[in-house]
Amino acid sequence: MSNPKYQKKNPIELKREERQKNKAKKQQRRVKQERKPRRRDWIDYADGGEDEIEHFERIMPANENDRRREVEDLMKREPESEHPDDAMPLVDMPHPRVVEVSSGMCRVDVEGDVLLCTVRGSLKAEETGYTNVLTVGDHVIVTDKGDDTGLVEEVLPRRNIIARPDPSGMPVQQLIAANLDQLLIVAAWRNPQIWFELVDRYLITAERNHIKPIICVNKVDLADDENEVNDALKPYRDMGYDVVLTSAATGAGIKTLRLHLHNKVSVVAGLSGVGKSSLLSAVQPGFQLKTGDVNEERGQGRHTTTQSSMMPFGSGGYVVDTPGIREFGLAGLQPNDLLAYYPDVLAFAMRCKFTDCTHTHEPDCAVRAAVGTGALSATRYHSYTNILASLE
């Protein structure tokens, strides 16, 4: 009698067993496919595959999907305005502005009220590249201490600045003013004689610091010939600079200057004696430029003279008076970069024989040739060479 273990199975039974096994395998695969993977941590994989990130698996509790969906829906909704009839959104009020600075103290304009402020001790000028931590025009955060006094807590980022080399010769600069709209360059046609090199230095300052320059030539009533004045200033007009001819004595150009200063923060620069004070007093009667002491009130003493002062001018404008400055704006300027601030000279420099021509002595210099023919202003050329020599 044969062993049942080695008996051959009926082909029909074998076929049935094979179908059952295949059916079981299909069911097993279906279960695996329908099983949802556990939710990983909330990570955005848009920039790369999951394989690049080490996962820390987190199981989401019941109803977590619903809760997150509600939060996301709330975030997408527009905030309801407390004033639905207002067409414009609410905006923050302007930050307080420093209008006068002295040693360790300053005056700050807070929406029309001026506070005498000390400066928080943690505000240091070290490692800033400047000798002073504050300058006029700075926007600041102030704590009102009452009795018209306050504490400057923080200096906000500056939009632009003007500065000059430190008089001590150290490799730092002294801040003159900040957050300016325009630089009003005031020169006199006579008494003192107009100094075009200084005008050009101020123009370079404005260009380097992204401040709009305005050239104002005062005392034009002293000119022998008005055409002489216009001819001398034609190169500046041709380059697109605003040029205003004024006379505080006769009132010429005062209305035009007033329009330029309206609702702007303007820094005024020019030699002593050019008539800055009388000129601005003509624009706004009673206005007086002055550099005075910051007086600490209530008998606590008197402080050193401010380097710059900032005064309200017109409706919403300010005027900053500066000390006499020749060098500001040129600190760090390299000789090779100077030509970029002389577009009239640069136009001819492109035709020079030598690419490294300094336009002072080289042969076949198109710049000097243009000066010789009158195509380039001799005044502008001499200004360029003088400033170039001072940089070298």
CSV table of C-alpha atoms in Angstrom, one decimal:
chain,number,residue,atom,x,y,z
A,1,MET,CA,0.0,0.0,0.0
A,2,SER,CA,1.5,3.3,-1.0
A,3,ASN,CA,2.2,6.2,1.3
A,4,PRO,CA,-0.5,8.9,1.0
A,5,LYS,CA,2.2,11.6,1.4
A,6,TYR,CA,3.6,10.7,-2.0
A,7,GLN,CA,0.3,10.2,-3.8
A,8,LYS,CA,-0.3,12.5,-6.8
A,9,LYS,CA,-3.1,15.0,-6.2
A,10,ASN,CA,-6.0,15.3,-8.5
A,11,PRO,CA,-5.4,18.0,-11.2
A,12,ILE,CA,-8.7,19.6,-10.3
A,13,GLU,CA,-7.7,20.0,-6.6
A,14,LEU,CA,-4.3,21.4,-7.6
A,15,LYS,CA,-6.1,24.0,-9.7
A,16,ARG,CA,-8.4,24.9,-6.9
A,17,GLU,CA,-5.5,25.4,-4.4
A,18,GLU,CA,-3.7,27.6,-6.9
A,19,ARG,CA,-6.7,29.9,-7.3
A,20,GLN,CA,-7.1,30.2,-3.5
A,21,LYS,CA,-3.4,31.1,-3.1
A,22,ASN,CA,-3.7,33.8,-5.8
A,23,LYS,CA,-6.8,35.2,-4.2
A,24,ALA,CA,-5.1,35.4,-0.8
A,25,LYS,CA,-2.2,37.2,-2.3
A,26,LYS,CA,-4.4,39.8,-4.0
A,27,GLN,CA,-6.3,40.5,-0.8
A,28,GLN,CA,-3.0,41.0,1.0
A,29,ARG,CA,-1.8,43.5,-1.6
A,30,ARG,CA,-5.1,45.4,-1.5
A,31,VAL,CA,-4.9,45.8,2.3
A,32,LYS,CA,-1.4,47.2,2.0
A,33,GLN,CA,-2.4,49.7,-0.7
A,34,GLU,CA,-5.4,50.9,1.2
A,35,ARG,CA,-3.5,51.5,4.4
A,36,LYS,CA,-2.7,55.2,4.7
A,37,PRO,CA,0.9,56.0,5.8
A,38,ARG,CA,1.3,57.8,9.1
A,39,ARG,CA,1.5,61.6,8.7
A,40,ARG,CA,5.0,62.9,8.9
A,41,ASP,CA,6.0,66.1,10.6
A,42,TRP,CA,4.7,69.4,9.0
A,43,ILE,CA,7.5,69.9,6.5
A,44,ASP,CA,7.3,71.5,3.0
A,45,TYR,CA,9.0,69.2,0.5
A,46,ALA,CA,8.5,71.4,-2.5
A,47,ASP,CA,12.2,72.1,-2.8
A,48,GLY,CA,13.4,68.5,-2.5
A,49,GLY,CA,12.5,64.9,-1.9
A,50,GLU,CA,11.6,63.4,1.5
A,51,ASP,CA,14.7,61.1,1.2
A,52,GLU,CA,17.0,64.1,1.8
A,53,ILE,CA,15.4,64.9,5.2
A,54,GLU,CA,15.8,63.0,8.4
A,55,HIS,CA,12.2,62.3,9.7
A,56,PHE,CA,11.0,62.5,13.2
A,57,GLU,CA,7.6,60.7,12.9
A,58,ARG,CA,4.7,62.2,14.8
A,59,ILE,CA,1.3,60.6,15.1
A,60,MET,CA,-1.5,63.1,14.6
A,61,PRO,CA,-4.2,62.8,17.3
A,62,ALA,CA,-7.9,62.3,16.4
A,63,ASN,CA,-9.5,65.3,14.7
A,64,GLU,CA,-6.2,67.0,14.1
A,65,ASN,CA,-6.9,67.3,10.4
A,66,ASP,CA,-10.1,69.1,11.1
A,67,ARG,CA,-8.5,71.5,13.6
A,68,ARG,CA,-5.7,72.4,11.3
A,69,ARG,CA,-8.1,72.9,8.4
A,70,GLU,CA,-10.1,75.4,10.6
A,71,VAL,CA,-6.9,77.3,11.5
A,72,GLU,CA,-5.8,77.5,7.8
A,73,ASP,CA,-9.3,78.8,6.8
A,74,LEU,CA,-9.1,81.5,9.5
A,75,MET,CA,-5.7,82.6,8.3
A,76,LYS,CA,-7.0,83.0,4.7
A,77,ARG,CA,-9.8,85.3,5.7
A,78,GLU,CA,-9.4,89.0,5.2
A,79,PRO,CA,-9.2,90.8,8.6
A,80,GLU,CA,-12.4,92.7,9.3
A,81,SER,CA,-11.8,96.5,9.5
A,82,GLU,CA,-13.0,98.4,12.5
A,83,HIS,CA,-13.7,101.2,10.1
A,84,PRO,CA,-15.4,99.6,7.1
A,85,ASP,CA,-16.0,102.9,5.4
A,86,ASP,CA,-12.3,103.8,5.3
A,87,ALA,CA,-10.8,103.4,1.9
A,88,MET,CA,-7.2,103.5,3.0
A,89,PRO,CA,-5.7,101.1,5.5
A,90,LEU,CA,-4.5,102.4,8.9
A,91,VAL,CA,-0.8,103.3,8.9
A,92,ASP,CA,1.7,104.0,11.8
A,93,MET,CA,2.4,107.5,12.7
A,94,PRO,CA,5.9,108.9,11.7
A,95,HIS,CA,8.7,108.0,14.1
A,96,PRO,CA,10.1,110.8,16.3
A,97,ARG,CA,13.0,112.7,14.6
A,98,VAL,CA,16.2,114.0,16.2
A,99,VAL,CA,16.4,117.8,15.6
A,100,GLU,CA,19.4,118.7,17.7
A,101,VAL,CA,22.4,116.8,19.1
A,102,SER,CA,24.9,117.5,21.9
A,103,SER,CA,27.2,115.4,24.1
A,104,GLY,CA,25.0,112.6,25.4
A,105,MET,CA,21.8,114.6,24.9
A,106,CYS,CA,19.5,115.5,22.0
A,107,ARG,CA,16.2,117.1,21.2
A,108,VAL,CA,13.5,115.0,19.6
A,109,ASP,CA,10.5,116.1,17.7
A,110,VAL,CA,7.6,113.9,18.6
A,111,GLU,CA,4.6,114.9,16.5
A,112,GLY,CA,5.2,118.6,17.1
A,113,ASP,CA,6.3,118.3,20.7
A,114,VAL,CA,10.0,118.6,21.3
A,115,LEU,CA,11.5,116.5,24.1
A,116,LEU,CA,14.9,117.0,25.7
A,117,CYS,CA,16.3,113.4,25.7
A,118,THR,CA,19.2,111.5,27.1
A,119,VAL,CA,20.5,108.5,25.2
A,120,ARG,CA,20.4,105.0,26.5
A,121,GLY,CA,23.9,103.9,27.5
A,122,SER,CA,23.8,100.7,25.5
A,123,LEU,CA,23.8,102.8,22.3
A,124,LYS,CA,27.4,103.0,21.4
A,125,ALA,CA,29.2,104.4,18.3
A,126,GLU,CA,32.1,101.9,18.6
A,127,GLU,CA,32.3,99.5,15.6
A,128,THR,CA,29.9,101.6,13.6
A,129,GLY,CA,32.5,103.5,11.6
A,130,TYR,CA,31.2,106.8,13.0
A,131,THR,CA,32.3,108.9,15.9
A,132,ASN,CA,28.7,109.8,17.0
A,133,VAL,CA,25.8,107.4,17.7
A,134,LEU,CA,23.1,110.1,16.8
A,135,THR,CA,22.8,112.8,14.2
A,136,VAL,CA,20.0,115.2,13.2
A,137,GLY,CA,17.4,113.6,11.0
A,138,ASP,CA,17.7,110.2,12.7
A,139,HIS,CA,14.4,108.5,13.4
A,140,VAL,CA,14.4,107.0,16.9
A,141,ILE,CA,12.3,105.2,19.4
A,142,VAL,CA,11.7,107.3,22.5
A,143,THR,CA,10.3,106.7,26.0
A,144,ASP,CA,8.5,109.8,27.2
A,145,LYS,CA,9.6,110.4,30.9
A,146,GLY,CA,7.2,113.3,31.4
A,147,ASP,CA,8.0,117.0,32.0
A,148,ASP,CA,9.1,117.3,28.3
A,149,THR,CA,12.0,114.9,28.8
A,150,GLY,CA,12.6,111.5,27.3
A,151,LEU,CA,15.0,108.6,26.7
A,152,VAL,CA,16.2,107.5,23.2
A,153,GLU,CA,15.9,103.7,23.3
A,154,GLU,CA,16.9,102.9,19.7
A,155,VAL,CA,18.1,104.5,16.4
A,156,LEU,CA,16.2,103.2,13.4
A,157,PRO,CA,17.9,102.3,10.1
A,158,ARG,CA,18.9,105.3,8.0
A,159,ARG,CA,17.7,105.9,4.5
A,160,ASN,CA,20.9,108.0,3.7
A,161,ILE,CA,23.5,110.1,5.5
A,162,ILE,CA,26.1,112.7,4.9
A,163,ALA,CA,29.3,112.5,6.9
A,164,ARG,CA,32.8,114.0,6.9
A,165,PRO,CA,36.2,112.6,8.0
A,166,ASP,CA,36.9,112.8,11.7
A,167,PRO,CA,39.0,115.9,12.4
A,168,SER,CA,41.3,113.8,14.6
A,169,GLY,CA,42.5,111.9,11.6
A,170,MET,CA,41.2,108.6,12.8
A,171,PRO,CA,39.8,106.2,10.1
A,172,VAL,CA,36.2,107.0,11.1
A,173,GLN,CA,33.6,109.6,10.0
A,174,GLN,CA,31.5,112.1,11.7
A,175,LEU,CA,27.8,112.0,11.0
A,176,ILE,CA,26.4,115.3,9.9
A,177,ALA,CA,22.7,114.5,9.1
A,178,ALA,CA,20.5,111.6,8.1
A,179,ASN,CA,17.3,110.7,6.2
A,180,LEU,CA,17.5,113.7,3.8
A,181,ASP,CA,15.5,114.5,0.7
A,182,GLN,CA,17.8,117.0,-0.9
A,183,LEU,CA,21.0,118.9,-0.6
A,184,LEU,CA,20.7,122.6,-1.2
A,185,ILE,CA,24.2,123.8,-2.3
A,186,VAL,CA,24.3,127.5,-1.7
A,187,ALA,CA,27.1,129.6,-3.4
A,188,ALA,CA,27.4,133.3,-3.9
A,189,TRP,CA,28.3,134.8,-7.3
A,190,ARG,CA,30.5,137.3,-5.5
A,191,ASN,CA,31.4,138.2,-2.0
A,192,PRO,CA,32.7,135.5,-1.6
A,193,GLN,CA,33.5,134.5,-5.2
A,194,ILE,CA,31.8,131.3,-6.4
A,195,TRP,CA,34.0,128.3,-5.9
A,196,PHE,CA,33.0,125.7,-8.5
A,197,GLU,CA,35.3,123.0,-7.0
A,198,LEU,CA,33.4,123.1,-3.8
A,199,VAL,CA,30.1,122.9,-5.7
A,200,ASP,CA,31.4,119.8,-7.4
A,201,ARG,CA,32.4,118.3,-4.1
A,202,TYR,CA,28.9,118.8,-2.8
A,203,LEU,CA,27.5,117.2,-5.9
A,204,ILE,CA,29.6,114.2,-5.4
A,205,THR,CA,28.4,114.0,-1.8
A,206,ALA,CA,24.8,114.0,-3.0
A,207,GLU,CA,25.3,111.4,-5.7
A,208,ARG,CA,27.2,109.0,-3.4
A,209,ASN,CA,24.5,109.2,-0.8
A,210,HIS,CA,21.5,109.1,-3.1
A,211,ILE,CA,20.4,112.7,-2.2
A,212,LYS,CA,18.9,115.0,-4.8
A,213,PRO,CA,21.2,118.1,-5.2
A,214,ILE,CA,19.9,121.6,-5.9
A,215,ILE,CA,22.4,124.3,-6.9
A,216,CYS,CA,21.5,127.7,-5.6
A,217,VAL,CA,23.6,130.7,-6.7
A,218,ASN,CA,22.9,133.7,-4.5
A,219,LYS,CA,23.8,137.4,-4.9
A,220,VAL,CA,23.2,137.3,-8.7
A,221,ASP,CA,22.4,141.0,-8.4
A,222,LEU,CA,26.2,141.6,-8.0
A,223,ALA,CA,26.9,140.2,-11.5
A,224,ASP,CA,28.0,142.6,-14.1
A,225,ASP,CA,26.3,140.5,-16.8
A,226,GLU,CA,23.5,138.0,-16.3
A,227,ASN,CA,24.6,136.1,-19.4
A,228,GLU,CA,27.9,135.5,-17.7
A,229,VAL,CA,26.2,133.7,-14.8
A,230,ASN,CA,24.0,131.6,-17.2
A,231,ASP,CA,27.1,130.6,-19.3
A,232,ALA,CA,29.0,129.5,-16.2
A,233,LEU,CA,26.1,127.4,-14.9
A,234,LYS,CA,25.2,125.9,-18.3
A,235,PRO,CA,27.2,122.7,-17.9
A,236,TYR,CA,25.3,121.9,-14.7
A,237,ARG,CA,21.9,122.5,-16.4
A,238,ASP,CA,23.0,120.4,-19.4
A,239,MET,CA,23.7,117.5,-16.9
A,240,GLY,CA,20.2,117.8,-15.6
A,241,TYR,CA,20.9,119.5,-12.2
A,242,ASP,CA,18.3,122.0,-10.8
A,243,VAL,CA,19.9,125.4,-10.8
A,244,VAL,CA,18.2,128.4,-9.0
A,245,LEU,CA,19.5,131.9,-9.3
A,246,THR,CA,18.6,134.1,-6.3
A,247,SER,CA,19.1,137.4,-4.6
A,248,ALA,CA,18.0,137.8,-1.0
A,249,ALA,CA,18.5,141.6,-1.5
A,250,THR,CA,16.2,142.0,-4.5
A,251,GLY,CA,13.9,138.9,-4.0
A,252,ALA,CA,14.9,137.3,-7.3
A,253,GLY,CA,14.3,133.5,-7.4
A,254,ILE,CA,12.8,133.4,-3.9
A,255,LYS,CA,9.5,132.0,-5.1
A,256,THR,CA,11.3,129.2,-7.1
A,257,LEU,CA,13.4,128.3,-4.2
A,258,ARG,CA,10.4,128.1,-1.9
A,259,LEU,CA,8.8,125.6,-4.3
A,260,HIS,CA,12.0,123.4,-4.1
A,261,LEU,CA,12.0,123.4,-0.3
A,262,HIS,CA,8.3,122.8,0.2
A,263,ASN,CA,7.5,119.7,2.3
A,264,LYS,CA,11.1,118.4,2.0
A,265,VAL,CA,13.9,117.7,4.4
A,266,SER,CA,16.8,119.8,3.0
A,267,VAL,CA,20.3,120.1,4.2
A,268,VAL,CA,21.9,123.4,3.4
A,269,ALA,CA,25.6,123.5,2.6
A,270,GLY,CA,27.9,126.4,1.6
A,271,LEU,CA,30.7,128.7,2.7
A,272,SER,CA,30.2,131.2,5.4
A,273,GLY,CA,29.1,134.5,3.9
A,274,VAL,CA,27.2,133.2,0.9
A,275,GLY,CA,23.9,134.4,2.4
A,276,LYS,CA,22.3,131.2,3.6
A,277,SER,CA,20.5,132.7,6.6
A,278,SER,CA,19.2,135.8,4.7
A,279,LEU,CA,18.2,133.7,1.8
A,280,LEU,CA,16.1,131.3,3.9
A,281,SER,CA,14.7,134.2,5.9
A,282,ALA,CA,13.5,135.6,2.6
A,283,VAL,CA,11.8,132.3,1.7
A,284,GLN,CA,10.2,132.1,5.2
A,285,PRO,CA,10.1,135.4,7.0
A,286,GLY,CA,11.4,135.3,10.5
A,287,PHE,CA,13.4,132.1,9.9
A,288,GLN,CA,16.9,132.2,11.3
A,289,LEU,CA,19.6,129.7,10.8
A,290,LYS,CA,21.7,129.4,13.9
A,291,THR,CA,24.0,127.0,15.7
A,292,GLY,CA,23.4,127.3,19.3
A,293,ASP,CA,23.8,125.5,22.6
A,294,VAL,CA,21.5,122.7,23.8
A,295,ASN,CA,20.3,124.1,27.1
A,296,GLU,CA,19.4,121.5,29.7
A,297,GLU,CA,16.4,123.0,31.4
A,298,ARG,CA,15.6,123.4,35.1
A,299,GLY,CA,19.0,124.5,36.1
A,300,GLN,CA,21.0,121.5,35.1
A,301,GLY,CA,23.6,123.3,33.0
A,302,ARG,CA,24.5,124.1,29.4
A,303,HIS,CA,26.0,121.7,26.8
A,304,THR,CA,28.5,122.0,24.0
A,305,THR,CA,27.6,123.5,20.6
A,306,THR,CA,25.8,121.3,18.2
A,307,GLN,CA,27.4,120.3,15.0
A,308,SER,CA,24.2,120.6,13.0
A,309,SER,CA,20.7,121.9,13.8
A,310,MET,CA,17.4,121.0,12.2
A,311,MET,CA,14.5,123.4,12.1
A,312,PRO,CA,10.9,123.2,10.9
A,313,PHE,CA,10.5,124.9,7.6
A,314,GLY,CA,7.1,125.7,6.0
A,315,SER,CA,4.4,123.0,6.3
A,316,GLY,CA,6.0,119.6,7.0
A,317,GLY,CA,9.5,120.5,5.9
A,318,TYR,CA,12.8,120.8,7.7
A,319,VAL,CA,16.0,122.6,7.0
A,320,VAL,CA,19.4,121.3,8.3
A,321,ASP,CA,22.2,123.8,8.7
A,322,THR,CA,25.7,122.3,8.6
A,323,PRO,CA,29.1,123.7,9.7
A,324,GLY,CA,31.5,124.7,7.0
A,325,ILE,CA,32.6,121.5,5.3
A,326,ARG,CA,34.9,120.9,2.4
A,327,GLU,CA,35.7,117.2,2.6
A,328,PHE,CA,32.4,115.5,3.4
A,329,GLY,CA,31.3,112.9,0.9
A,330,LEU,CA,34.8,112.2,-0.4
A,331,ALA,CA,36.0,109.8,2.3
A,332,GLY,CA,36.8,106.5,0.8
A,333,LEU,CA,36.4,107.7,-2.8
A,334,GLN,CA,39.1,106.1,-5.0
A,335,PRO,CA,40.8,108.1,-7.8
A,336,ASN,CA,39.6,105.6,-10.4
A,337,ASP,CA,36.0,106.1,-9.3
A,338,LEU,CA,36.0,109.9,-9.6
A,339,LEU,CA,35.3,109.9,-13.3
A,340,ALA,CA,31.9,108.4,-12.7
A,341,TYR,CA,30.8,111.6,-11.0
A,342,TYR,CA,31.9,113.7,-14.0
A,343,PRO,CA,29.7,112.5,-16.8
A,344,ASP,CA,30.6,115.4,-19.0
A,345,VAL,CA,34.3,114.5,-18.7
A,346,LEU,CA,33.6,110.8,-19.1
A,347,ALA,CA,31.9,111.4,-22.4
A,348,PHE,CA,35.2,112.6,-23.9
A,349,ALA,CA,37.4,110.2,-21.8
A,350,MET,CA,36.0,107.3,-23.8
A,351,ARG,CA,37.9,108.6,-26.9
A,352,CYS,CA,41.3,108.8,-25.2
A,353,LYS,CA,44.2,106.8,-26.8
A,354,PHE,CA,45.1,105.1,-23.5
A,355,THR,CA,42.5,103.3,-21.4
A,356,ASP,CA,44.3,104.3,-18.2
A,357,CYS,CA,44.6,107.9,-19.2
A,358,THR,CA,44.4,110.3,-16.2
A,359,HIS,CA,43.6,113.2,-18.5
A,360,THR,CA,46.3,115.3,-16.9
A,361,HIS,CA,49.4,114.8,-19.1
A,362,GLU,CA,49.1,111.8,-21.4
A,363,PRO,CA,49.4,112.3,-25.2
A,364,ASP,CA,46.3,112.0,-27.4
A,365,CYS,CA,44.0,112.8,-24.5
A,366,ALA,CA,40.5,113.6,-25.8
A,367,VAL,CA,39.5,115.3,-22.6
A,368,ARG,CA,42.2,118.0,-22.8
A,369,ALA,CA,41.5,118.4,-26.5
A,370,ALA,CA,37.8,119.0,-25.7
A,371,VAL,CA,38.8,121.7,-23.2
A,372,GLY,CA,41.0,123.3,-25.8
A,373,THR,CA,38.2,123.5,-28.3
A,374,GLY,CA,35.6,124.7,-25.7
A,375,ALA,CA,33.5,121.5,-26.1
A,376,LEU,CA,34.2,120.8,-22.4
A,377,SER,CA,34.0,123.3,-19.6
A,378,ALA,CA,37.4,124.4,-18.5
A,379,THR,CA,36.0,125.1,-15.0
A,380,ARG,CA,34.7,121.5,-14.7
A,381,TYR,CA,38.0,120.1,-16.0
A,382,HIS,CA,40.1,122.0,-13.5
A,383,SER,CA,37.7,121.0,-10.7
A,384,TYR,CA,38.1,117.4,-11.8
A,385,THR,CA,41.9,117.5,-11.8
A,386,ASN,CA,42.1,119.3,-8.5
A,387,ILE,CA,39.9,116.8,-6.7
A,388,LEU,CA,41.8,113.9,-8.4
A,389,ALA,CA,45.1,115.2,-7.0
A,390,SER,CA,43.6,115.5,-3.5
A,391,LEU,CA,42.5,111.8,-3.7
A,392,GLU,CA,45.9,110.6,-4.8
